[in-house]
Amino acid sequence: MPTLYNRIANQNLDRLSALSDGVFAFAMTLLVLDLRLPAFAAVHSEHDLWRSLAALGPSLLMFLMSFLTLGIFWNGQQTQLNYIERGDRDLAWIHLAFLFTITLMPFSTRLLAEFIHFRSALLLYWGNILAPGLLLYAGWKYVSRYQMIRADTPLEIRAAICRRVVIAQTLYAIGALLCLFGTFWSVGFIFAVQLNYAVAPRLPWRRRETTAA
Amino acid sequence: MPTLYNRIANQNLDRLSALSDGVFAFAMTLLVLDLRLPAFAAVHSEHDLWRSLAALGPSLLMFLMSFLTLGIFWNGQQTQLNYIERGDRDLAWIHLAFLFTITLMPFSTRLLAEFIHFRSALLLYWGNILAPGLLLYAGWKYVSRYQMIRADTPLEIRAAICRRVVIAQTLYAIGALLCLFGTFWSVGFIFAVQLNYAVAPRLPWRRRETTAA
Amino acid sequence: MPTLYNRIANQNLDRLSALSDGVFAFAMTLLVLDLRLPAFAAVHSEHDLWRSLAALGPSLLMFLMSFLTLGIFWNGQQTQLNYIERGDRDLAWIHLAFLFTITLMPFSTRLLAEFIHFRSALLLYWGNILAPGLLLYAGWKYVSRYQMIRADTPLEIRAAICRRVVIAQTLYAIGALLCLFGTFWSVGFIFAVQLNYAVAPRLPWRRRETTAA
Amino acid sequence: MPTLYNRIANQNLDRLSALSDGVFAFAMTLLVLDLRLPAFAAVHSEHDLWRSLAALGPSLLMFLMSFLTLGIFWNGQQTQLNYIERGDRDLAWIHLAFLFTITLMPFSTRLLAEFIHFRSALLLYWGNILAPGLLLYAGWKYVSRYQMIRADTPLEIRAAICRRVVIAQTLYAIGALLCLFGTFWSVGFIFAVQLNYAVAPRLPWRRRETTAA
């Protein structure tokens, strides 16, 4: 009985994009709520204040790291949706599941910031990077299979979108594995991978590659 | 006097959609704020941390359940609005009332998670599923009556949208009734219904139905 | 020097609408954060829970009242913007000031809910209804004066938008004055006015008026 | 390998705008969460309540100041994006970095409100005005260099957008320098500059300038 309903639901991708932008915007801004002000009573001089603020450094770095993750996934989802011609209910639910993992990001970030020496915290954080990656991959496979990609999308772009997820997730998995040596190695490696995705393309020797490609 | 104003107000459905997406995005992300970090002082080993995180399981499940509910109503509202040609002030207020019930969702979820053995908590939770359902139904009846549906909408789609609400709400009501045997039966049944709406269409034996339909 | 900049800034009204929808969506959802769960330790039976929930009634009513206010102003702003052809920087700042008063709404609602017997709380609440009203009025006057209204807007619609604000604000002012007799009279009157704006148009005897008009 | 991906990612600026509007809307509304209600127990009369509310004055002023800052940057970003023809991944990341600084604004506002006598708090606040300014400037330089500006954009507009950032940031830097004399001088000066950007264009003697230009 619900089959007709399934065909008619969620054909319009604009609202899916708008909902996603809202969830991302909110998750990005929520992170900062965890930056607590220094206690007024404990601050007697400029020096005290600088020291209290410096103590916020690790939290701020973790916040930056999660902001990068959110930015990377926002970019990834957006690029996919740009090439999709129309949606349906299944695709909407794949992306809702993706958004669910995004809403968990502030929690797993806080968890890692508080328990950075614990492997369980790191593995959960990694799980929260793996899950949205897998869902983005599933979403792209789904639209490929049911011919929902815009007809004018060149084949190499279709492949590039898949390859992208696979390479990034392989790197993150290597990062997670590094926790065998210590959780700081993992955090450092994952952070480096994220910075690479955000910043690297603008480095001069990458530019050259671009021209060569 | 206000009659002219009523005719001119809210003809544009885009802003209603944008407001709705904002409310849904916010309600979906708010839920996670209730996931509290384990207390740092109580965690001395990886084992302690896993146990503390496992203790968050029920909250997380409840959060997932509410996320599903929100996703289902977001889908439902969006599908309706897609078939509406233009709005007016009454329609805007029906959807604002719908959004009001959506903003209550994080509260009734928290209530149920805290008082899961109490029938009153369950019935309120169910009321919070019933109310948006009734309002979506009222919204569709309203646009049907005043010819505000897009002219190219086939009759069977109009019927499918109504049927959908009626079937889903009947199932939820059965779930609520199960609390006569125990609130866990209710929660389990409602969760199963929601999972069915989110996941089932992709199961193979449902696919066949689709083809047959 | 900044004059050229002023002319080029903010011509596009879409982003102003999107920002407004975000602020409204957030303010509407924030209100519910003030609904506190009953304390688990104090609840020993279904009866206790019902009683604790009933005690939330006044807060919920106040929340509903503010939701109505936000809905009314959202409607009002949206209707205006629909008739505006293009924006400029001054108009953007009028609407930003309007949004500023909207962000204060959760605070003044909470204040009134907590101090409902105090005239100062009521007057501040009223001030928070007056200010956005005046700013919407100023916004409409501004676009009227600089010919920024869409050319196809009939004259009676231009008048209706002004009249609307004036009538509503007069009623709210009467409500505020009633606090001479008691703050409950004010709250009741203002609530009645708001319900009227939200619900009344659908009452049968108002419908007749519509046809007659 | 990722070069093809870089070319195809983020061509659509609409989602960047939507994400930005969400972040700004949220940051603007978050500020008000810091306005705490007067303690009920401490209020015995209307006079007590007025006094408690008056004590909120400085916080409210600081909130207003940050709202102005956010409004100014929102205006600035929006005006830029209006003249950009298409995006790419680098531009998306410049604007994501810009949004990151925006999400920090509620924190640095709170910090300044709490530690207004401390130069470190003021300098951090100023840093949080400087950083988004530099990023907007970088964003505009980037689109200028890679010919991503809409072809019909007159040369003087391109210059005006740059000049605007430079002048504003020079004024803010002067404000920050004033902290040599006292942090209140800085706050007052920065507030005056912001008010000027928000309100001044509507003053009569500025209007004349506009006509002369």
PDB file of N, CA and C in Angstrom, chain B residues 1-6 8-12 15-16 18-19 22-23 26-27 30 89-90 92-94 96-97 99-100 103-104 106-107 110-111 114-115 117-121 124 142 146, chain C residues 17 20-21 24-26 29 32 35 37-38 40 45-46 49-50 53 56 63-64 67-68 71-72 74-79 81-83 156-157 164 197-198 201-202 206-207 210 213:
ATOM      1  N   MET B   1     -12.277  43.591   8.554  1.00  0.00           N
ATOM      2  CA  MET B   1     -11.141  44.401   8.112  1.00  0.00           C
ATOM      3  C   MET B   1      -9.917  43.550   7.784  1.00  0.00           C
ATOM      4  N   PRO B   2      -9.608  42.549   8.621  1.00  0.00           N
ATOM      5  CA  PRO B   2      -8.362  41.833   8.326  1.00  0.00           C
ATOM      6  C   PRO B   2      -8.490  40.859   7.168  1.00  0.00           C
ATOM      7  N   THR B   3      -9.628  40.837   6.513  1.00  0.00           N
ATOM      8  CA  THR B   3      -9.825  39.805   5.500  1.00  0.00           C
ATOM      9  C   THR B   3      -8.891  39.976   4.304  1.00  0.00           C
ATOM     10  N   LEU B   4      -8.710  41.220   3.867  1.00  0.00           N
ATOM     11  CA  LEU B   4      -7.792  41.425   2.751  1.00  0.00           C
ATOM     12  C   LEU B   4      -6.415  40.931   3.149  1.00  0.00           C
ATOM     13  N   TYR B   5      -6.014  41.308   4.357  1.00  0.00           N
ATOM     14  CA  TYR B   5      -4.708  40.911   4.850  1.00  0.00           C
ATOM     15  C   TYR B   5      -4.562  39.391   4.823  1.00  0.00           C
ATOM     16  N   ASN B   6      -5.655  38.703   5.223  1.00  0.00           N
ATOM     17  CA  ASN B   6      -5.570  37.240   5.240  1.00  0.00           C
ATOM     18  C   ASN B   6      -5.333  36.667   3.855  1.00  0.00           C
ATOM     19  N   ILE B   8      -3.725  38.102   1.408  1.00  0.00           N
ATOM     20  CA  ILE B   8      -2.400  38.385   0.857  1.00  0.00           C
ATOM     21  C   ILE B   8      -1.273  37.722   1.638  1.00  0.00           C
ATOM     22  N   ALA B   9      -1.573  37.303   2.867  1.00  0.00           N
ATOM     23  CA  ALA B   9      -0.482  36.823   3.708  1.00  0.00           C
ATOM     24  C   ALA B   9      -0.070  35.403   3.341  1.00  0.00           C
ATOM     25  N   ASN B  10       1.213  35.135   3.435  1.00  0.00           N
ATOM     26  CA  ASN B  10       1.758  33.776   3.367  1.00  0.00           C
ATOM     27  C   ASN B  10       1.477  33.027   2.080  1.00  0.00           C
ATOM     28  N   GLN B  11       1.388  33.724   0.973  1.00  0.00           N
ATOM     29  CA  GLN B  11       1.146  33.010  -0.280  1.00  0.00           C
ATOM     30  C   GLN B  11       2.348  32.176  -0.673  1.00  0.00           C
ATOM     31  N   ASN B  12       3.504  32.621  -0.250  1.00  0.00           N
ATOM     32  CA  ASN B  12       4.745  31.982  -0.622  1.00  0.00           C
ATOM     33  C   ASN B  12       5.056  30.840   0.353  1.00  0.00           C
ATOM     34  N   ARG B  15       9.091  30.194   2.425  1.00  0.00           N
ATOM     35  CA  ARG B  15       9.535  30.559   3.772  1.00  0.00           C
ATOM     36  C   ARG B  15       8.962  29.622   4.821  1.00  0.00           C
ATOM     37  N   LEU B  16       7.752  29.106   4.585  1.00  0.00           N
ATOM     38  CA  LEU B  16       7.210  28.118   5.517  1.00  0.00           C
ATOM     39  C   LEU B  16       8.111  26.881   5.540  1.00  0.00           C
ATOM     40  N   ALA B  18      11.314  26.828   4.806  1.00  0.00           N
ATOM     41  CA  ALA B  18      12.594  27.171   5.428  1.00  0.00           C
ATOM     42  C   ALA B  18      12.458  27.228   6.944  1.00  0.00           C
ATOM     43  N   LEU B  19      11.364  27.815   7.433  1.00  0.00           N
ATOM     44  CA  LEU B  19      11.148  27.855   8.880  1.00  0.00           C
ATOM     45  C   LEU B  19      11.035  26.434   9.427  1.00  0.00           C
ATOM     46  N   GLY B  22      14.338  24.733   9.650  1.00  0.00           N
ATOM     47  CA  GLY B  22      15.082  25.238  10.799  1.00  0.00           C
ATOM     48  C   GLY B  22      14.617  24.604  12.093  1.00  0.00           C
ATOM     49  N   VAL B  23      13.301  24.541  12.283  1.00  0.00           N
ATOM     50  CA  VAL B  23      12.767  23.962  13.516  1.00  0.00           C
ATOM     51  C   VAL B  23      13.141  22.483  13.618  1.00  0.00           C
ATOM     52  N   PHE B  26      16.879  22.022  14.320  1.00  0.00           N
ATOM     53  CA  PHE B  26      17.201  22.374  15.692  1.00  0.00           C
ATOM     54  C   PHE B  26      16.706  21.303  16.665  1.00  0.00           C
ATOM     55  N   ALA B  27      15.465  20.838  16.470  1.00  0.00           N
ATOM     56  CA  ALA B  27      14.920  19.817  17.370  1.00  0.00           C
ATOM     57  C   ALA B  27      15.739  18.532  17.278  1.00  0.00           C
ATOM     58  N   LEU B  30      19.045  19.197  19.127  1.00  0.00           N
ATOM     59  CA  LEU B  30      18.858  19.429  20.563  1.00  0.00           C
ATOM     60  C   LEU B  30      18.887  18.139  21.358  1.00  0.00           C
ATOM     61  N   ARG B  89      -2.992  32.370   4.983  1.00  0.00           N
ATOM     62  CA  ARG B  89      -2.675  32.537   6.384  1.00  0.00           C
ATOM     63  C   ARG B  89      -3.155  31.365   7.235  1.00  0.00           C
ATOM     64  N   ASP B  90      -4.303  30.805   6.896  1.00  0.00           N
ATOM     65  CA  ASP B  90      -4.810  29.676   7.685  1.00  0.00           C
ATOM     66  C   ASP B  90      -3.874  28.483   7.571  1.00  0.00           C
ATOM     67  N   ALA B  92      -0.755  28.577   6.893  1.00  0.00           N
ATOM     68  CA  ALA B  92       0.466  28.886   7.640  1.00  0.00           C
ATOM     69  C   ALA B  92       0.275  28.576   9.118  1.00  0.00           C
ATOM     70  N   TRP B  93      -0.901  28.907   9.666  1.00  0.00           N
ATOM     71  CA  TRP B  93      -1.118  28.662  11.095  1.00  0.00           C
ATOM     72  C   TRP B  93      -1.298  27.188  11.408  1.00  0.00           C
ATOM     73  N   ILE B  94      -1.893  26.437  10.488  1.00  0.00           N
ATOM     74  CA  ILE B  94      -1.966  24.988  10.718  1.00  0.00           C
ATOM     75  C   ILE B  94      -0.550  24.420  10.805  1.00  0.00           C
ATOM     76  N   LEU B  96       2.177  26.146  11.520  1.00  0.00           N
ATOM     77  CA  LEU B  96       2.844  26.647  12.726  1.00  0.00           C
ATOM     78  C   LEU B  96       2.436  25.822  13.942  1.00  0.00           C
ATOM     79  N   ALA B  97       1.150  25.456  14.016  1.00  0.00           N
ATOM     80  CA  ALA B  97       0.705  24.597  15.122  1.00  0.00           C
ATOM     81  C   ALA B  97       1.431  23.260  15.051  1.00  0.00           C
ATOM     82  N   LEU B  99       4.393  22.797  13.808  1.00  0.00           N
ATOM     83  CA  LEU B  99       5.770  23.032  14.266  1.00  0.00           C
ATOM     84  C   LEU B  99       5.828  23.158  15.793  1.00  0.00           C
ATOM     85  N   PHE B 100       4.784  23.732  16.379  1.00  0.00           N
ATOM     86  CA  PHE B 100       4.742  23.836  17.842  1.00  0.00           C
ATOM     87  C   PHE B 100       4.835  22.444  18.460  1.00  0.00           C
ATOM     88  N   THR B 103       8.364  21.218  18.290  1.00  0.00           N
ATOM     89  CA  THR B 103       9.306  21.771  19.269  1.00  0.00           C
ATOM     90  C   THR B 103       9.145  21.100  20.640  1.00  0.00           C
ATOM     91  N   LEU B 104       7.961  20.510  20.898  1.00  0.00           N
ATOM     92  CA  LEU B 104       7.764  19.820  22.174  1.00  0.00           C
ATOM     93  C   LEU B 104       8.415  18.441  22.199  1.00  0.00           C
ATOM     94  N   PRO B 106      11.527  17.206  21.840  1.00  0.00           N
ATOM     95  CA  PRO B 106      12.654  16.928  22.732  1.00  0.00           C
ATOM     96  C   PRO B 106      12.223  16.795  24.194  1.00  0.00           C
ATOM     97  N   PHE B 107      11.234  17.597  24.614  1.00  0.00           N
ATOM     98  CA  PHE B 107      10.767  17.493  25.992  1.00  0.00           C
ATOM     99  C   PHE B 107      10.097  16.150  26.255  1.00  0.00           C
ATOM    100  N   ARG B 110      12.605  13.289  26.395  1.00  0.00           N
ATOM    101  CA  ARG B 110      13.343  13.293  27.651  1.00  0.00           C
ATOM    102  C   ARG B 110      12.480  12.746  28.769  1.00  0.00           C
ATOM    103  N   LEU B 111      11.215  13.162  28.766  1.00  0.00           N
ATOM    104  CA  LEU B 111      10.284  12.705  29.799  1.00  0.00           C
ATOM    105  C   LEU B 111      10.149  11.194  29.754  1.00  0.00           C
ATOM    106  N   GLU B 114      13.262   9.359  30.957  1.00  0.00           N
ATOM    107  CA  GLU B 114      13.459   9.422  32.409  1.00  0.00           C
ATOM    108  C   GLU B 114      12.417   8.588  33.152  1.00  0.00           C
ATOM    109  N   PHE B 115      11.186   8.582  32.629  1.00  0.00           N
ATOM    110  CA  PHE B 115      10.085   7.922  33.348  1.00  0.00           C
ATOM    111  C   PHE B 115       9.481   6.802  32.502  1.00  0.00           C
ATOM    112  N   HIS B 117       8.901   3.790  32.908  1.00  0.00           N
ATOM    113  CA  HIS B 117       7.971   2.844  33.520  1.00  0.00           C
ATOM    114  C   HIS B 117       6.606   3.455  33.808  1.00  0.00           C
ATOM    115  N   PHE B 118       6.440   4.727  33.511  1.00  0.00           N
ATOM    116  CA  PHE B 118       5.188   5.398  33.867  1.00  0.00           C
ATOM    117  C   PHE B 118       4.301   5.542  32.631  1.00  0.00           C
ATOM    118  N   ARG B 119       3.051   5.112  32.779  1.00  0.00           N
ATOM    119  CA  ARG B 119       2.114   5.220  31.669  1.00  0.00           C
ATOM    120  C   ARG B 119       1.864   6.668  31.256  1.00  0.00           C
ATOM    121  N   SER B 120       1.861   7.563  32.225  1.00  0.00           N
ATOM    122  CA  SER B 120       1.573   8.969  31.889  1.00  0.00           C
ATOM    123  C   SER B 120       2.633   9.500  30.921  1.00  0.00           C
ATOM    124  N   ALA B 121       3.907   9.133  31.172  1.00  0.00           N
ATOM    125  CA  ALA B 121       4.967   9.592  30.279  1.00  0.00           C
ATOM    126  C   ALA B 121       4.752   9.038  28.877  1.00  0.00           C
ATOM    127  N   LEU B 124       1.806  10.770  27.120  1.00  0.00           N
ATOM    128  CA  LEU B 124       2.174  12.097  26.646  1.00  0.00           C
ATOM    129  C   LEU B 124       3.037  11.999  25.388  1.00  0.00           C
ATOM    130  N   TYR B 142      -7.503  20.798   4.498  1.00  0.00           N
ATOM    131  CA  TYR B 142      -7.725  22.213   4.228  1.00  0.00           C
ATOM    132  C   TYR B 142      -7.395  22.570   2.779  1.00  0.00           C
ATOM    133  N   TYR B 146     -10.107  23.840  -0.254  1.00  0.00           N
ATOM    134  CA  TYR B 146     -10.064  25.158  -0.893  1.00  0.00           C
ATOM    135  C   TYR B 146      -9.266  25.147  -2.197  1.00  0.00           C
TER     136      TYR B 146
ATOM    137  N   SER C  17      15.648  36.709   4.239  1.00  0.00           N
ATOM    138  CA  SER C  17      14.580  35.776   4.610  1.00  0.00           C
ATOM    139  C   SER C  17      15.165  34.547   5.293  1.00  0.00           C
ATOM    140  N   SER C  20      16.283  35.309   8.748  1.00  0.00           N
ATOM    141  CA  SER C  20      15.119  35.493   9.611  1.00  0.00           C
ATOM    142  C   SER C  20      14.502  34.154   9.974  1.00  0.00           C
ATOM    143  N   ASP C  21      14.359  33.271   8.999  1.00  0.00           N
ATOM    144  CA  ASP C  21      13.772  31.961   9.299  1.00  0.00           C
ATOM    145  C   ASP C  21      14.618  31.216  10.320  1.00  0.00           C
ATOM    146  N   PHE C  24      13.982  32.863  13.775  1.00  0.00           N
ATOM    147  CA  PHE C  24      12.662  32.494  14.281  1.00  0.00           C
ATOM    148  C   PHE C  24      12.624  31.024  14.696  1.00  0.00           C
ATOM    149  N   ALA C  25      13.148  30.151  13.837  1.00  0.00           N
ATOM    150  CA  ALA C  25      13.131  28.714  14.149  1.00  0.00           C
ATOM    151  C   ALA C  25      13.847  28.462  15.463  1.00  0.00           C
ATOM    152  N   PHE C  26      14.973  29.139  15.644  1.00  0.00           N
ATOM    153  CA  PHE C  26      15.757  28.924  16.842  1.00  0.00           C
ATOM    154  C   PHE C  26      15.046  29.471  18.075  1.00  0.00           C
ATOM    155  N   THR C  29      12.223  27.225  19.145  1.00  0.00           N
ATOM    156  CA  THR C  29      12.612  25.950  19.739  1.00  0.00           C
ATOM    157  C   THR C  29      13.287  26.148  21.088  1.00  0.00           C
ATOM    158  N   VAL C  32      11.273  25.857  24.517  1.00  0.00           N
ATOM    159  CA  VAL C  32      10.965  24.573  25.144  1.00  0.00           C
ATOM    160  C   VAL C  32      12.079  24.112  26.085  1.00  0.00           C
ATOM    161  N   LEU C  35      11.230  24.132  29.710  1.00  0.00           N
ATOM    162  CA  LEU C  35      10.351  23.152  30.345  1.00  0.00           C
ATOM    163  C   LEU C  35      11.223  22.114  31.030  1.00  0.00           C
ATOM    164  N   LEU C  37      12.145  18.868  33.273  1.00  0.00           N
ATOM    165  CA  LEU C  37      11.564  17.579  33.672  1.00  0.00           C
ATOM    166  C   LEU C  37      11.255  17.600  35.158  1.00  0.00           C
ATOM    167  N   PRO C  38      10.201  16.893  35.579  1.00  0.00           N
ATOM    168  CA  PRO C  38       9.989  16.705  37.014  1.00  0.00           C
ATOM    169  C   PRO C  38      11.206  15.993  37.605  1.00  0.00           C
ATOM    170  N   PHE C  40      13.216  13.259  39.271  1.00  0.00           N
ATOM    171  CA  PHE C  40      12.954  11.825  39.327  1.00  0.00           C
ATOM    172  C   PHE C  40      12.673  11.367  40.762  1.00  0.00           C
ATOM    173  N   SER C  45       4.721   7.738  41.916  1.00  0.00           N
ATOM    174  CA  SER C  45       3.556   7.068  41.339  1.00  0.00           C
ATOM    175  C   SER C  45       3.097   7.841  40.109  1.00  0.00           C
ATOM    176  N   GLU C  46       2.201   7.210  39.342  1.00  0.00           N
ATOM    177  CA  GLU C  46       1.613   7.890  38.181  1.00  0.00           C
ATOM    178  C   GLU C  46       0.996   9.223  38.611  1.00  0.00           C
ATOM    179  N   LEU C  49       3.477  11.919  38.973  1.00  0.00           N
ATOM    180  CA  LEU C  49       3.965  12.403  37.681  1.00  0.00           C
ATOM    181  C   LEU C  49       2.959  13.344  37.039  1.00  0.00           C
ATOM    182  N   TRP C  50       1.650  12.921  37.057  1.00  0.00           N
ATOM    183  CA  TRP C  50       0.629  13.812  36.505  1.00  0.00           C
ATOM    184  C   TRP C  50       0.644  15.165  37.199  1.00  0.00           C
ATOM    185  N   LEU C  53       3.545  17.193  36.115  1.00  0.00           N
ATOM    186  CA  LEU C  53       3.353  17.688  34.750  1.00  0.00           C
ATOM    187  C   LEU C  53       2.317  18.810  34.736  1.00  0.00           C
ATOM    188  N   LEU C  56       3.602  22.074  35.307  1.00  0.00           N
ATOM    189  CA  LEU C  56       4.270  22.731  34.182  1.00  0.00           C
ATOM    190  C   LEU C  56       3.288  23.521  33.319  1.00  0.00           C
ATOM    191  N   PHE C  63       4.747  29.514  27.109  1.00  0.00           N
ATOM    192  CA  PHE C  63       5.510  29.099  25.945  1.00  0.00           C
ATOM    193  C   PHE C  63       4.622  29.194  24.695  1.00  0.00           C
ATOM    194  N   LEU C  64       3.394  28.694  24.827  1.00  0.00           N
ATOM    195  CA  LEU C  64       2.458  28.742  23.697  1.00  0.00           C
ATOM    196  C   LEU C  64       2.191  30.183  23.289  1.00  0.00           C
ATOM    197  N   PHE C  67       5.092  31.458  21.441  1.00  0.00           N
ATOM    198  CA  PHE C  67       5.131  30.838  20.116  1.00  0.00           C
ATOM    199  C   PHE C  67       4.154  31.562  19.188  1.00  0.00           C
ATOM    200  N   LEU C  68       2.970  31.876  19.731  1.00  0.00           N
ATOM    201  CA  LEU C  68       1.986  32.628  18.936  1.00  0.00           C
ATOM    202  C   LEU C  68       2.564  33.977  18.514  1.00  0.00           C
ATOM    203  N   GLY C  71       5.032  33.491  15.881  1.00  0.00           N
ATOM    204  CA  GLY C  71       4.349  33.153  14.636  1.00  0.00           C
ATOM    205  C   GLY C  71       3.729  34.376  13.986  1.00  0.00           C
ATOM    206  N   ILE C  72       3.111  35.236  14.804  1.00  0.00           N
ATOM    207  CA  ILE C  72       2.469  36.445  14.260  1.00  0.00           C
ATOM    208  C   ILE C  72       3.508  37.347  13.610  1.00  0.00           C
ATOM    209  N   TRP C  74       6.482  36.486  12.517  1.00  0.00           N
ATOM    210  CA  TRP C  74       7.052  35.801  11.348  1.00  0.00           C
ATOM    211  C   TRP C  74       6.140  35.998  10.145  1.00  0.00           C
ATOM    212  N   ASN C  75       4.825  35.788  10.379  1.00  0.00           N
ATOM    213  CA  ASN C  75       3.844  36.035   9.322  1.00  0.00           C
ATOM    214  C   ASN C  75       3.930  37.455   8.808  1.00  0.00           C
ATOM    215  N   GLY C  76       3.995  38.397   9.746  1.00  0.00           N
ATOM    216  CA  GLY C  76       3.994  39.805   9.364  1.00  0.00           C
ATOM    217  C   GLY C  76       5.206  40.155   8.519  1.00  0.00           C
ATOM    218  N   GLN C  77       6.381  39.720   8.964  1.00  0.00           N
ATOM    219  CA  GLN C  77       7.593  40.054   8.218  1.00  0.00           C
ATOM    220  C   GLN C  77       7.578  39.427   6.828  1.00  0.00           C
ATOM    221  N   GLN C  78       7.147  38.169   6.798  1.00  0.00           N
ATOM    222  CA  GLN C  78       7.138  37.439   5.543  1.00  0.00           C
ATOM    223  C   GLN C  78       6.217  38.096   4.519  1.00  0.00           C
ATOM    224  N   THR C  79       5.033  38.505   4.991  1.00  0.00           N
ATOM    225  CA  THR C  79       4.079  39.118   4.080  1.00  0.00           C
ATOM    226  C   THR C  79       4.672  40.393   3.479  1.00  0.00           C
ATOM    227  N   LEU C  81       7.942  41.204   3.151  1.00  0.00           N
ATOM    228  CA  LEU C  81       9.069  40.940   2.258  1.00  0.00           C
ATOM    229  C   LEU C  81       8.592  40.430   0.896  1.00  0.00           C
ATOM    230  N   ASN C  82       7.465  39.712   0.906  1.00  0.00           N
ATOM    231  CA  ASN C  82       6.911  39.213  -0.358  1.00  0.00           C
ATOM    232  C   ASN C  82       6.600  40.325  -1.346  1.00  0.00           C
ATOM    233  N   TYR C  83       6.306  41.511  -0.828  1.00  0.00           N
ATOM    234  CA  TYR C  83       5.912  42.610  -1.709  1.00  0.00           C
ATOM    235  C   TYR C  83       7.046  43.573  -1.995  1.00  0.00           C
ATOM    236  N   GLU C 156      -4.469  49.100  -2.072  1.00  0.00           N
ATOM    237  CA  GLU C 156      -5.152  48.692  -0.835  1.00  0.00           C
ATOM    238  C   GLU C 156      -4.323  47.692  -0.039  1.00  0.00           C
ATOM    239  N   ILE C 157      -3.466  46.935  -0.725  1.00  0.00           N
ATOM    240  CA  ILE C 157      -2.600  46.028   0.024  1.00  0.00           C
ATOM    241  C   ILE C 157      -1.568  46.823   0.805  1.00  0.00           C
ATOM    242  N   ARG C 164      -2.837  46.906   9.543  1.00  0.00           N
ATOM    243  CA  ARG C 164      -2.654  45.698  10.333  1.00  0.00           C
ATOM    244  C   ARG C 164      -1.774  45.932  11.569  1.00  0.00           C
ATOM    245  N   TYR C 197      -5.654  36.468  16.269  1.00  0.00           N
ATOM    246  CA  TYR C 197      -4.915  36.604  15.014  1.00  0.00           C
ATOM    247  C   TYR C 197      -4.564  35.245  14.425  1.00  0.00           C
ATOM    248  N   ALA C 198      -4.367  34.257  15.295  1.00  0.00           N
ATOM    249  CA  ALA C 198      -3.955  32.955  14.779  1.00  0.00           C
ATOM    250  C   ALA C 198      -5.145  32.108  14.338  1.00  0.00           C
ATOM    251  N   PRO C 201      -9.614  33.732  11.943  1.00  0.00           N
ATOM    252  CA  PRO C 201     -10.061  33.783  10.546  1.00  0.00           C
ATOM    253  C   PRO C 201     -10.790  32.536  10.103  1.00  0.00           C
ATOM    254  N   ARG C 202     -10.572  31.415  10.835  1.00  0.00           N
ATOM    255  CA  ARG C 202     -11.229  30.195  10.411  1.00  0.00           C
ATOM    256  C   ARG C 202     -12.607  30.015  11.033  1.00  0.00           C
ATOM    257  N   ARG C 206     -16.530  34.737  10.844  1.00  0.00           N
ATOM    258  CA  ARG C 206     -15.514  35.558  10.186  1.00  0.00           C
ATOM    259  C   ARG C 206     -15.487  35.248   8.696  1.00  0.00           C
ATOM    260  N   ARG C 207     -15.669  34.004   8.359  1.00  0.00           N
ATOM    261  CA  ARG C 207     -15.710  33.609   6.945  1.00  0.00           C
ATOM    262  C   ARG C 207     -16.742  34.460   6.195  1.00  0.00           C
ATOM    263  N   THR C 210     -15.554  37.670   5.311  1.00  0.00           N
ATOM    264  CA  THR C 210     -14.635  37.585   4.192  1.00  0.00           C
ATOM    265  C   THR C 210     -15.393  37.686   2.879  1.00  0.00           C
ATOM    266  N   ALA C 213     -16.722  41.147   2.309  1.00  0.00           N
ATOM    267  CA  ALA C 213     -15.740  42.219   2.095  1.00  0.00           C
ATOM    268  C   ALA C 213     -15.485  42.481   0.613  1.00  0.00           C
TER     269      ALA C 213
END
